[in-house]
Amino acid sequence: MPELPEVETTLRGIEPWIADQIITQLNVRQGSLRWPVTPGLAKIAQGQKVCALRRRAKYLIMQLERGSMLIHLGMSGSLRLVEPETEWRKHDHIEMQMSNGSVLRYHDPRRFGCWLWSGAEHSQLARLGPEPLSADFDGHRLYQLSRKRKMAVKPFIMDNNTVVGVGNIYASEALYRSGIRPDRAAGNIAEKRYMVLSGHIKEVLKAAIEQGGTTLRDFVNGNGEPGYFQQTLAVYGRGGQPCRHCGTLLKEIKLGQRSSVFCPNCQR
DNA sequence: CTTTCAGCCTGACGGC
DNA sequence: TGCCGTCAGGCTGAAA
């Protein structure tokens, strides 16, 4: 499940191998993703240089000479560098060959990701909130945006309009660290608590990115799956198990269609 | 305006 | 053993 840290880790892993290189060939084997892969993408991309690779929210933006490719990993997607002529695995959908011999493979069993070309601005990026690790995101923003909102705080912080890149895992963990119940109404939380929460969102994402860095070699070699976060998760996926702080059994509820685990004693 | 929810897709898992 | 239902997840756009 690629969340922001995984996307950032992917970016850092592949960037040195493809930046400033020319796309010699692009193969689309399966173009039926979240949105259909832009028709003619292979022909459009071929011969263009990768001028830059950057991340916005959970999107990767591959800046080429005449426009950009917007890439999303959905929830099961991955980008890996593989040896040339590597046998195609099931669910390998796209391959990009570079002038330095690097080969990038896109693998995505559930096909929730996307590869979209645009010569101008991608509409998907138009109304995104601030990056969680930027100075534009802080407790003041959470407080201001949440006034009079009845929505539970967890879906509120997972809303891309509030702040981007906070998925179910890290929202759950940040709320636990902040001592805030995920089902508390967003509009009913004091500014001070939002200051604490915004700090923990940043911390948890930073920590995950740092740990993701240890799996960089996996991306280069094309082996293995990143599984770095599992050991450090306090609540996500631990419903019914004891809280590591107080021993109270963690409670699991549904919020906005998503499972949410919290400690009824530590979080209020 | 805010909030909810279906739909996209496959693999893993539990029950029978 | 295999079949079936359920779940997981990000994101959009339509409905309430």
PDB file of C-alpha atoms (C1' of nucleotides) in Angstrom:
ATOM      1  CA  MET A   1       0.000   0.000   0.000  1.00  0.00           C
ATOM      2  CA  PRO A   2       2.014   2.898  -1.201  1.00  0.00           C
ATOM      3  CA  GLU A   3       1.444   5.910   0.985  1.00  0.00           C
ATOM      4  CA  LEU A   4       3.437   9.105   0.776  1.00  0.00           C
ATOM      5  CA  PRO A   5       6.624   7.647   2.315  1.00  0.00           C
ATOM      6  CA  GLU A   6       6.651   4.798  -0.195  1.00  0.00           C
ATOM      7  CA  VAL A   7       6.155   7.182  -3.082  1.00  0.00           C
ATOM      8  CA  GLU A   8       8.970   9.380  -1.787  1.00  0.00           C
ATOM      9  CA  THR A   9      11.177   6.300  -1.351  1.00  0.00           C
ATOM     10  CA  THR A  10      10.385   5.201  -4.890  1.00  0.00           C
ATOM     11  CA  LEU A  11      11.236   8.642  -6.219  1.00  0.00           C
ATOM     12  CA  ARG A  12      14.594   8.688  -4.458  1.00  0.00           C
ATOM     13  CA  GLY A  13      15.351   5.171  -5.622  1.00  0.00           C
ATOM     14  CA  ILE A  14      14.713   5.656  -9.320  1.00  0.00           C
ATOM     15  CA  GLU A  15      15.586   9.328  -9.787  1.00  0.00           C
ATOM     16  CA  PRO A  16      19.384   8.872 -10.187  1.00  0.00           C
ATOM     17  CA  TRP A  17      18.832   6.265 -12.893  1.00  0.00           C
ATOM     18  CA  ILE A  18      16.389   8.091 -15.093  1.00  0.00           C
ATOM     19  CA  ALA A  19      16.974  11.830 -14.617  1.00  0.00           C
ATOM     20  CA  ASP A  20      18.547  13.488 -17.675  1.00  0.00           C
ATOM     21  CA  GLN A  21      18.182  10.260 -19.649  1.00  0.00           C
ATOM     22  CA  ILE A  22      16.255   9.913 -22.877  1.00  0.00           C
ATOM     23  CA  ILE A  23      13.333   7.531 -23.089  1.00  0.00           C
ATOM     24  CA  THR A  24      14.359   5.172 -25.857  1.00  0.00           C
ATOM     25  CA  GLN A  25      11.263   3.016 -25.633  1.00  0.00           C
ATOM     26  CA  LEU A  26       8.065   2.787 -23.640  1.00  0.00           C
ATOM     27  CA  ASN A  27       5.884  -0.319 -23.684  1.00  0.00           C
ATOM     28  CA  VAL A  28       2.340  -0.402 -22.386  1.00  0.00           C
ATOM     29  CA  ARG A  29       1.130  -3.969 -22.008  1.00  0.00           C
ATOM     30  CA  GLN A  30      -1.967  -3.212 -19.975  1.00  0.00           C
ATOM     31  CA  GLY A  31      -3.374   0.276 -20.293  1.00  0.00           C
ATOM     32  CA  SER A  32      -6.521  -0.289 -18.272  1.00  0.00           C
ATOM     33  CA  LEU A  33      -5.669   1.437 -14.994  1.00  0.00           C
ATOM     34  CA  ARG A  34      -7.632   3.747 -12.692  1.00  0.00           C
ATOM     35  CA  TRP A  35      -7.969   5.942 -15.739  1.00  0.00           C
ATOM     36  CA  PRO A  36      -6.981   4.536 -19.123  1.00  0.00           C
ATOM     37  CA  VAL A  37      -3.306   5.172 -19.883  1.00  0.00           C
ATOM     38  CA  THR A  38      -3.171   8.131 -22.260  1.00  0.00           C
ATOM     39  CA  PRO A  39      -3.631   6.725 -25.779  1.00  0.00           C
ATOM     40  CA  GLY A  40      -0.411   6.905 -27.764  1.00  0.00           C
ATOM     41  CA  LEU A  41       1.698   7.418 -24.647  1.00  0.00           C
ATOM     42  CA  ALA A  42       4.490   5.219 -25.981  1.00  0.00           C
ATOM     43  CA  LYS A  43       4.872   7.305 -29.116  1.00  0.00           C
ATOM     44  CA  ILE A  44       4.583  10.586 -27.229  1.00  0.00           C
ATOM     45  CA  ALA A  45       7.239   9.658 -24.681  1.00  0.00           C
ATOM     46  CA  GLN A  46       9.745   8.061 -27.017  1.00  0.00           C
ATOM     47  CA  GLY A  47      12.761  10.297 -27.672  1.00  0.00           C
ATOM     48  CA  GLN A  48      11.974  12.755 -24.912  1.00  0.00           C
ATOM     49  CA  LYS A  49      14.376  13.483 -22.096  1.00  0.00           C
ATOM     50  CA  VAL A  50      13.371  13.125 -18.455  1.00  0.00           C
ATOM     51  CA  CYS A  51      14.087  16.669 -17.300  1.00  0.00           C
ATOM     52  CA  ALA A  52      13.009  16.148 -13.695  1.00  0.00           C
ATOM     53  CA  LEU A  53      11.198  13.783 -11.386  1.00  0.00           C
ATOM     54  CA  ARG A  54       9.229  15.143  -8.463  1.00  0.00           C
ATOM     55  CA  ARG A  55       6.458  14.208  -6.078  1.00  0.00           C
ATOM     56  CA  ARG A  56       3.211  16.030  -5.316  1.00  0.00           C
ATOM     57  CA  ALA A  57       0.944  14.320  -2.798  1.00  0.00           C
ATOM     58  CA  LYS A  58       1.154  10.648  -3.758  1.00  0.00           C
ATOM     59  CA  TYR A  59       1.686  11.445  -7.406  1.00  0.00           C
ATOM     60  CA  LEU A  60       5.008  11.146  -9.187  1.00  0.00           C
ATOM     61  CA  ILE A  61       5.472  13.747 -11.883  1.00  0.00           C
ATOM     62  CA  MET A  62       7.925  12.907 -14.614  1.00  0.00           C
ATOM     63  CA  GLN A  63       8.756  16.150 -16.334  1.00  0.00           C
ATOM     64  CA  LEU A  64       9.642  15.613 -19.988  1.00  0.00           C
ATOM     65  CA  GLU A  65      10.561  18.176 -22.627  1.00  0.00           C
ATOM     66  CA  ARG A  66       7.089  18.700 -24.051  1.00  0.00           C
ATOM     67  CA  GLY A  67       4.908  17.993 -21.024  1.00  0.00           C
ATOM     68  CA  SER A  68       4.742  15.595 -18.120  1.00  0.00           C
ATOM     69  CA  MET A  69       3.622  12.148 -17.084  1.00  0.00           C
ATOM     70  CA  LEU A  70       1.494  11.891 -13.970  1.00  0.00           C
ATOM     71  CA  ILE A  71       2.080   8.562 -12.274  1.00  0.00           C
ATOM     72  CA  HIS A  72       0.179   7.160  -9.298  1.00  0.00           C
ATOM     73  CA  LEU A  73       0.869   3.815  -7.638  1.00  0.00           C
ATOM     74  CA  GLY A  74      -2.709   3.339  -6.507  1.00  0.00           C
ATOM     75  CA  MET A  75      -2.707   0.893  -3.676  1.00  0.00           C
ATOM     76  CA  SER A  76      -0.739  -1.979  -5.104  1.00  0.00           C
ATOM     77  CA  GLY A  77       1.554  -0.329  -7.614  1.00  0.00           C
ATOM     78  CA  SER A  78       5.339  -0.290  -7.643  1.00  0.00           C
ATOM     79  CA  LEU A  79       8.095   1.061  -9.850  1.00  0.00           C
ATOM     80  CA  ARG A  80      11.327  -0.882 -10.009  1.00  0.00           C
ATOM     81  CA  LEU A  81      14.540  -0.834 -11.925  1.00  0.00           C
ATOM     82  CA  VAL A  82      15.115  -4.226 -13.534  1.00  0.00           C
ATOM     83  CA  GLU A  83      17.803  -5.775 -15.668  1.00  0.00           C
ATOM     84  CA  PRO A  84      17.185  -5.478 -19.413  1.00  0.00           C
ATOM     85  CA  GLU A  85      15.235  -8.419 -20.865  1.00  0.00           C
ATOM     86  CA  THR A  86      13.863  -9.354 -17.457  1.00  0.00           C
ATOM     87  CA  GLU A  87      10.966 -11.732 -17.851  1.00  0.00           C
ATOM     88  CA  TRP A  88       7.575 -10.060 -17.518  1.00  0.00           C
ATOM     89  CA  ARG A  89       5.808 -10.969 -14.319  1.00  0.00           C
ATOM     90  CA  LYS A  90       2.071 -11.148 -13.991  1.00  0.00           C
ATOM     91  CA  HIS A  91       0.750  -7.600 -13.470  1.00  0.00           C
ATOM     92  CA  ASP A  92       3.805  -5.908 -14.993  1.00  0.00           C
ATOM     93  CA  HIS A  93       1.947  -3.348 -17.101  1.00  0.00           C
ATOM     94  CA  ILE A  94       4.426  -0.742 -18.339  1.00  0.00           C
ATOM     95  CA  GLU A  95       8.143  -0.683 -19.100  1.00  0.00           C
ATOM     96  CA  MET A  96      10.313   2.330 -19.779  1.00  0.00           C
ATOM     97  CA  GLN A  97      13.776   1.908 -21.336  1.00  0.00           C
ATOM     98  CA  MET A  98      16.335   4.680 -20.932  1.00  0.00           C
ATOM     99  CA  SER A  99      19.330   5.741 -23.000  1.00  0.00           C
ATOM    100  CA  ASN A 100      21.747   4.677 -20.237  1.00  0.00           C
ATOM    101  CA  GLY A 101      20.369   1.124 -20.307  1.00  0.00           C
ATOM    102  CA  SER A 102      18.165   1.465 -17.236  1.00  0.00           C
ATOM    103  CA  VAL A 103      14.808  -0.242 -17.426  1.00  0.00           C
ATOM    104  CA  LEU A 104      11.890   0.834 -15.267  1.00  0.00           C
ATOM    105  CA  ARG A 105       8.968  -1.530 -14.692  1.00  0.00           C
ATOM    106  CA  TYR A 106       5.526  -0.604 -13.434  1.00  0.00           C
ATOM    107  CA  HIS A 107       3.770  -3.443 -11.593  1.00  0.00           C
ATOM    108  CA  ASP A 108       0.228  -3.063 -10.242  1.00  0.00           C
ATOM    109  CA  PRO A 109      -2.051  -6.044  -9.497  1.00  0.00           C
ATOM    110  CA  ARG A 110      -5.137  -4.017  -8.624  1.00  0.00           C
ATOM    111  CA  ARG A 111      -4.617  -1.417 -11.329  1.00  0.00           C
ATOM    112  CA  PHE A 112      -5.703   1.530  -9.212  1.00  0.00           C
ATOM    113  CA  GLY A 113      -2.727   3.558 -10.375  1.00  0.00           C
ATOM    114  CA  CYS A 114      -2.371   5.831 -13.385  1.00  0.00           C
ATOM    115  CA  TRP A 115       0.014   6.915 -16.152  1.00  0.00           C
ATOM    116  CA  LEU A 116      -1.302  10.077 -17.746  1.00  0.00           C
ATOM    117  CA  TRP A 117       0.291  12.448 -20.194  1.00  0.00           C
ATOM    118  CA  SER A 118      -0.421  16.144 -20.345  1.00  0.00           C
ATOM    119  CA  GLY A 119       1.235  18.918 -22.303  1.00  0.00           C
ATOM    120  CA  ALA A 120       0.000  21.394 -19.713  1.00  0.00           C
ATOM    121  CA  GLU A 121      -1.215  21.168 -16.114  1.00  0.00           C
ATOM    122  CA  HIS A 122      -2.711  17.931 -14.822  1.00  0.00           C
ATOM    123  CA  SER A 123      -6.231  18.532 -13.551  1.00  0.00           C
ATOM    124  CA  GLN A 124      -5.647  16.020 -10.749  1.00  0.00           C
ATOM    125  CA  LEU A 125      -3.178  18.423  -9.156  1.00  0.00           C
ATOM    126  CA  ALA A 126      -5.406  21.471  -9.290  1.00  0.00           C
ATOM    127  CA  ARG A 127      -7.140  21.388  -5.947  1.00  0.00           C
ATOM    128  CA  LEU A 128      -4.687  19.658  -3.681  1.00  0.00           C
ATOM    129  CA  GLY A 129      -4.021  20.952  -0.191  1.00  0.00           C
ATOM    130  CA  PRO A 130      -0.515  21.622   1.149  1.00  0.00           C
ATOM    131  CA  GLU A 131       2.256  19.069   1.472  1.00  0.00           C
ATOM    132  CA  PRO A 132       2.286  17.664   5.011  1.00  0.00           C
ATOM    133  CA  LEU A 133       6.022  18.243   5.454  1.00  0.00           C
ATOM    134  CA  SER A 134       5.912  21.838   4.251  1.00  0.00           C
ATOM    135  CA  ALA A 135       5.601  24.955   6.389  1.00  0.00           C
ATOM    136  CA  ASP A 136       2.213  25.587   4.760  1.00  0.00           C
ATOM    137  CA  PHE A 137       0.790  22.773   6.801  1.00  0.00           C
ATOM    138  CA  ASP A 138       0.398  23.294  10.533  1.00  0.00           C
ATOM    139  CA  GLY A 139      -2.064  23.157  13.415  1.00  0.00           C
ATOM    140  CA  HIS A 140      -3.463  26.582  12.588  1.00  0.00           C
ATOM    141  CA  ARG A 141      -4.603  25.326   9.218  1.00  0.00           C
ATOM    142  CA  LEU A 142      -6.247  22.252  10.740  1.00  0.00           C
ATOM    143  CA  TYR A 143      -7.976  24.406  13.318  1.00  0.00           C
ATOM    144  CA  GLN A 144      -9.211  27.017  10.851  1.00  0.00           C
ATOM    145  CA  LEU A 145     -10.450  24.502   8.277  1.00  0.00           C
ATOM    146  CA  SER A 146     -12.229  22.371  10.853  1.00  0.00           C
ATOM    147  CA  ARG A 147     -14.436  25.023  12.435  1.00  0.00           C
ATOM    148  CA  LYS A 148     -18.105  24.018  12.336  1.00  0.00           C
ATOM    149  CA  ARG A 149     -17.206  20.743  10.643  1.00  0.00           C
ATOM    150  CA  LYS A 150     -19.063  17.753  11.990  1.00  0.00           C
ATOM    151  CA  MET A 151     -16.963  15.224  10.129  1.00  0.00           C
ATOM    152  CA  ALA A 152     -14.819  12.919  12.253  1.00  0.00           C
ATOM    153  CA  VAL A 153     -11.242  14.099  12.599  1.00  0.00           C
ATOM    154  CA  LYS A 154      -9.736  11.048  10.893  1.00  0.00           C
ATOM    155  CA  PRO A 155     -11.498  11.440   7.533  1.00  0.00           C
ATOM    156  CA  PHE A 156     -10.895  15.179   7.922  1.00  0.00           C
ATOM    157  CA  ILE A 157      -7.105  14.786   7.966  1.00  0.00           C
ATOM    158  CA  MET A 158      -7.283  12.182   5.204  1.00  0.00           C
ATOM    159  CA  ASP A 159      -9.104  14.657   2.945  1.00  0.00           C
ATOM    160  CA  ASN A 160      -6.718  15.838   0.230  1.00  0.00           C
ATOM    161  CA  ASN A 161      -8.159  19.298   0.581  1.00  0.00           C
ATOM    162  CA  THR A 162      -7.050  19.540   4.203  1.00  0.00           C
ATOM    163  CA  VAL A 163      -3.566  18.147   3.636  1.00  0.00           C
ATOM    164  CA  VAL A 164      -2.294  15.676   1.044  1.00  0.00           C
ATOM    165  CA  GLY A 165      -0.618  12.335   1.516  1.00  0.00           C
ATOM    166  CA  VAL A 166      -2.089  11.251   4.846  1.00  0.00           C
ATOM    167  CA  GLY A 167      -3.557   7.797   4.260  1.00  0.00           C
ATOM    168  CA  ASN A 168      -5.257   5.384   6.606  1.00  0.00           C
ATOM    169  CA  ILE A 169      -2.089   4.012   8.189  1.00  0.00           C
ATOM    170  CA  TYR A 170      -0.435   7.287   9.076  1.00  0.00           C
ATOM    171  CA  ALA A 171      -3.672   9.031  10.039  1.00  0.00           C
ATOM    172  CA  SER A 172      -4.312   6.230  12.545  1.00  0.00           C
ATOM    173  CA  GLU A 173      -0.790   6.374  13.943  1.00  0.00           C
ATOM    174  CA  ALA A 174      -0.674  10.180  14.207  1.00  0.00           C
ATOM    175  CA  LEU A 175      -4.002  10.279  16.057  1.00  0.00           C
ATOM    176  CA  TYR A 176      -2.773   7.636  18.476  1.00  0.00           C
ATOM    177  CA  ARG A 177       0.418   9.551  19.195  1.00  0.00           C
ATOM    178  CA  SER A 178      -1.658  12.699  19.693  1.00  0.00           C
ATOM    179  CA  GLY A 179      -4.139  11.077  22.077  1.00  0.00           C
ATOM    180  CA  ILE A 180      -7.108  12.029  19.896  1.00  0.00           C
ATOM    181  CA  ARG A 181     -10.003   9.692  19.205  1.00  0.00           C
ATOM    182  CA  PRO A 182     -10.428   9.220  15.449  1.00  0.00           C
ATOM    183  CA  ASP A 183     -14.211   9.602  15.685  1.00  0.00           C
ATOM    184  CA  ARG A 184     -14.177  12.953  17.474  1.00  0.00           C
ATOM    185  CA  ALA A 185     -15.852  15.702  15.436  1.00  0.00           C
ATOM    186  CA  ALA A 186     -13.196  17.770  13.673  1.00  0.00           C
ATOM    187  CA  GLY A 187     -14.928  20.996  14.670  1.00  0.00           C
ATOM    188  CA  ASN A 188     -14.824  20.029  18.334  1.00  0.00           C
ATOM    189  CA  ILE A 189     -11.050  19.925  18.775  1.00  0.00           C
ATOM    190  CA  ALA A 190      -9.062  22.758  20.324  1.00  0.00           C
ATOM    191  CA  GLU A 191      -6.317  24.568  18.450  1.00  0.00           C
ATOM    192  CA  LYS A 192      -3.675  23.346  20.889  1.00  0.00           C
ATOM    193  CA  ARG A 193      -4.548  19.738  20.132  1.00  0.00           C
ATOM    194  CA  TYR A 194      -4.345  20.424  16.404  1.00  0.00           C
ATOM    195  CA  MET A 195      -0.852  21.825  16.966  1.00  0.00           C
ATOM    196  CA  VAL A 196       0.106  18.522  18.574  1.00  0.00           C
ATOM    197  CA  LEU A 197      -1.583  16.525  15.809  1.00  0.00           C
ATOM    198  CA  SER A 198       0.067  18.371  12.929  1.00  0.00           C
ATOM    199  CA  GLY A 199       3.435  17.786  14.595  1.00  0.00           C
ATOM    200  CA  HIS A 200       2.809  14.057  14.881  1.00  0.00           C
ATOM    201  CA  ILE A 201       1.625  13.812  11.275  1.00  0.00           C
ATOM    202  CA  LYS A 202       4.937  15.306  10.202  1.00  0.00           C
ATOM    203  CA  GLU A 203       6.924  13.095  12.559  1.00  0.00           C
ATOM    204  CA  VAL A 204       5.289   9.850  11.565  1.00  0.00           C
ATOM    205  CA  LEU A 205       5.719  10.588   7.863  1.00  0.00           C
ATOM    206  CA  LYS A 206       9.344  11.650   8.310  1.00  0.00           C
ATOM    207  CA  ALA A 207      10.143   8.514  10.302  1.00  0.00           C
ATOM    208  CA  ALA A 208       8.557   6.308   7.651  1.00  0.00           C
ATOM    209  CA  ILE A 209      10.494   8.020   4.889  1.00  0.00           C
ATOM    210  CA  GLU A 210      13.736   7.493   6.809  1.00  0.00           C
ATOM    211  CA  GLN A 211      12.976   3.810   7.290  1.00  0.00           C
ATOM    212  CA  GLY A 212      11.906   3.507   3.685  1.00  0.00           C
ATOM    213  CA  GLY A 213      15.368   4.699   2.790  1.00  0.00           C
ATOM    214  CA  THR A 214      16.792   1.446   4.052  1.00  0.00           C
ATOM    215  CA  THR A 215      14.918  -0.444   1.336  1.00  0.00           C
ATOM    216  CA  LEU A 216      16.299   1.650  -1.519  1.00  0.00           C
ATOM    217  CA  ARG A 217      18.420  -1.251  -2.668  1.00  0.00           C
ATOM    218  CA  ASP A 218      15.270  -3.284  -3.216  1.00  0.00           C
ATOM    219  CA  PHE A 219      14.054  -0.797  -5.756  1.00  0.00           C
ATOM    220  CA  VAL A 220      17.363  -0.753  -7.590  1.00  0.00           C
ATOM    221  CA  ASN A 221      17.617  -4.522  -7.757  1.00  0.00           C
ATOM    222  CA  GLY A 222      13.977  -5.135  -8.303  1.00  0.00           C
ATOM    223  CA  ASN A 223      13.773  -7.577  -5.431  1.00  0.00           C
ATOM    224  CA  GLY A 224      11.519  -7.671  -2.429  1.00  0.00           C
ATOM    225  CA  GLU A 225       8.728  -5.554  -1.122  1.00  0.00           C
ATOM    226  CA  PRO A 226       9.112  -2.692   1.308  1.00  0.00           C
ATOM    227  CA  GLY A 227       7.792  -3.827   4.659  1.00  0.00           C
ATOM    228  CA  TYR A 228       9.603  -1.407   6.893  1.00  0.00           C
ATOM    229  CA  PHE A 229       6.650   0.150   8.681  1.00  0.00           C
ATOM    230  CA  GLN A 230       5.031  -2.920  10.137  1.00  0.00           C
ATOM    231  CA  GLN A 231       7.224  -3.188  13.223  1.00  0.00           C
ATOM    232  CA  THR A 232       6.592   0.370  14.355  1.00  0.00           C
ATOM    233  CA  LEU A 233       2.831   0.512  13.949  1.00  0.00           C
ATOM    234  CA  ALA A 234       1.082   1.071  17.273  1.00  0.00           C
ATOM    235  CA  VAL A 235      -2.570   0.774  16.229  1.00  0.00           C
ATOM    236  CA  TYR A 236      -3.028   0.148  12.497  1.00  0.00           C
ATOM    237  CA  GLY A 237      -3.970  -3.493  11.961  1.00  0.00           C
ATOM    238  CA  ARG A 238      -3.885  -4.186  15.708  1.00  0.00           C
ATOM    239  CA  GLY A 239      -7.602  -4.120  16.529  1.00  0.00           C
ATOM    240  CA  GLY A 240      -8.400  -6.292  19.580  1.00  0.00           C
ATOM    241  CA  GLN A 241      -4.778  -6.386  20.716  1.00  0.00           C
ATOM    242  CA  PRO A 242      -3.531  -4.573  23.831  1.00  0.00           C
ATOM    243  CA  CYS A 243      -2.382  -0.956  23.663  1.00  0.00           C
ATOM    244  CA  ARG A 244       1.394  -0.883  23.990  1.00  0.00           C
ATOM    245  CA  HIS A 245       1.130   2.028  26.410  1.00  0.00           C
ATOM    246  CA  CYS A 246      -1.676   1.053  28.818  1.00  0.00           C
ATOM    247  CA  GLY A 247      -2.701  -2.481  27.888  1.00  0.00           C
ATOM    248  CA  THR A 248      -6.323  -1.591  27.123  1.00  0.00           C
ATOM    249  CA  LEU A 249      -7.690  -3.598  24.197  1.00  0.00           C
ATOM    250  CA  LEU A 250      -7.596  -1.528  21.011  1.00  0.00           C
ATOM    251  CA  LYS A 251     -11.000  -0.829  19.506  1.00  0.00           C
ATOM    252  CA  GLU A 252     -11.811  -1.096  15.801  1.00  0.00           C
ATOM    253  CA  ILE A 253     -14.539   1.001  14.184  1.00  0.00           C
ATOM    254  CA  LYS A 254     -15.490   2.123  10.675  1.00  0.00           C
ATOM    255  CA  LEU A 255     -15.106   5.772   9.707  1.00  0.00           C
ATOM    256  CA  GLY A 256     -15.838   6.869   6.179  1.00  0.00           C
ATOM    257  CA  GLN A 257     -15.764   3.264   4.970  1.00  0.00           C
ATOM    258  CA  ARG A 258     -12.319   2.680   6.444  1.00  0.00           C
ATOM    259  CA  SER A 259     -11.315   0.653   9.446  1.00  0.00           C
ATOM    260  CA  SER A 260      -9.965   2.743  12.274  1.00  0.00           C
ATOM    261  CA  VAL A 261      -8.186   1.348  15.307  1.00  0.00           C
ATOM    262  CA  PHE A 262      -7.622   3.313  18.478  1.00  0.00           C
ATOM    263  CA  CYS A 263      -7.069   3.016  22.215  1.00  0.00           C
ATOM    264  CA  PRO A 264     -10.245   4.044  24.085  1.00  0.00           C
ATOM    265  CA  ASN A 265      -8.136   4.904  27.138  1.00  0.00           C
ATOM    266  CA  CYS A 266      -5.225   6.839  25.610  1.00  0.00           C
ATOM    267  CA  GLN A 267      -7.261   8.603  22.921  1.00  0.00           C
ATOM    268  CA  ARG A 268     -10.068  10.977  23.877  1.00  0.00           C
TER     269      ARG A 268
ATOM    270  C1'  DC B   1     -21.896  24.485   1.060  1.00  0.00           C
ATOM    271  C1'  DT B   2     -20.827  19.631   3.556  1.00  0.00           C
ATOM    272  C1'  DT B   3     -21.057  14.807   3.768  1.00  0.00           C
ATOM    273  C1'  DT B   4     -21.708  10.130   2.137  1.00  0.00           C
ATOM    274  C1'  DC B   5     -21.079   6.448  -0.924  1.00  0.00           C
ATOM    275  C1'  DA B   6     -20.569   3.506  -5.191  1.00  0.00           C
ATOM    276  C1'  DG B   7     -17.244   1.983  -8.200  1.00  0.00           C
ATOM    277  C1'  DC B   8     -12.805   0.715 -10.044  1.00  0.00           C
ATOM    278  C1'  DC B   9      -9.609  -4.174  -9.277  1.00  0.00           C
ATOM    279  C1'  DT B  10      -7.180  -8.411  -7.540  1.00  0.00           C
ATOM    280  C1'  DG B  11      -5.314 -11.296  -3.950  1.00  0.00           C
ATOM    281  C1'  DA B  12      -5.664 -13.011   0.627  1.00  0.00           C
ATOM    282  C1'  DC B  13      -8.349 -15.156   3.840  1.00  0.00           C
ATOM    283  C1'  DG B  14     -12.168 -17.481   6.390  1.00  0.00           C
ATOM    284  C1'  DG B  15     -16.126 -20.473   6.293  1.00  0.00           C
ATOM    285  C1'  DC B  16     -18.241 -24.316   4.503  1.00  0.00           C
TER     286       DC B  16
ATOM    287  C1'  DT C   1     -10.099 -29.441  -2.658  1.00  0.00           C
ATOM    288  C1'  DG C   2     -12.444 -25.512  -4.304  1.00  0.00           C
ATOM    289  C1'  DC C   3     -15.990 -22.190  -4.248  1.00  0.00           C
ATOM    290  C1'  DC C   4     -17.962 -18.003  -2.425  1.00  0.00           C
ATOM    291  C1'  DG C   5     -18.207 -13.840   0.125  1.00  0.00           C
ATOM    292  C1'  DT C   6     -15.706 -10.195   2.252  1.00  0.00           C
ATOM    293  C1'  DC C   7     -12.170  -7.098   2.867  1.00  0.00           C
ATOM    294  C1'  DA C   8      -8.415  -3.816   1.778  1.00  0.00           C
ATOM    295  C1'  DG C   9      -7.115   0.687  -0.272  1.00  0.00           C
ATOM    296  C1'  DG C  10      -6.958   6.119  -3.020  1.00  0.00           C
ATOM    297  C1'  DC C  11      -9.526   8.830  -5.546  1.00  0.00           C
ATOM    298  C1'  DT C  12     -13.424  10.798  -8.270  1.00  0.00           C
ATOM    299  C1'  DG C  13     -17.826  12.238  -9.123  1.00  0.00           C
ATOM    300  C1'  DA C  14     -22.608  11.884  -8.259  1.00  0.00           C
ATOM    301  C1'  DA C  15     -26.157  11.933  -4.884  1.00  0.00           C
ATOM    302  C1'  DA C  16     -28.121  13.308  -0.555  1.00  0.00           C
TER     303       DA C  16
END
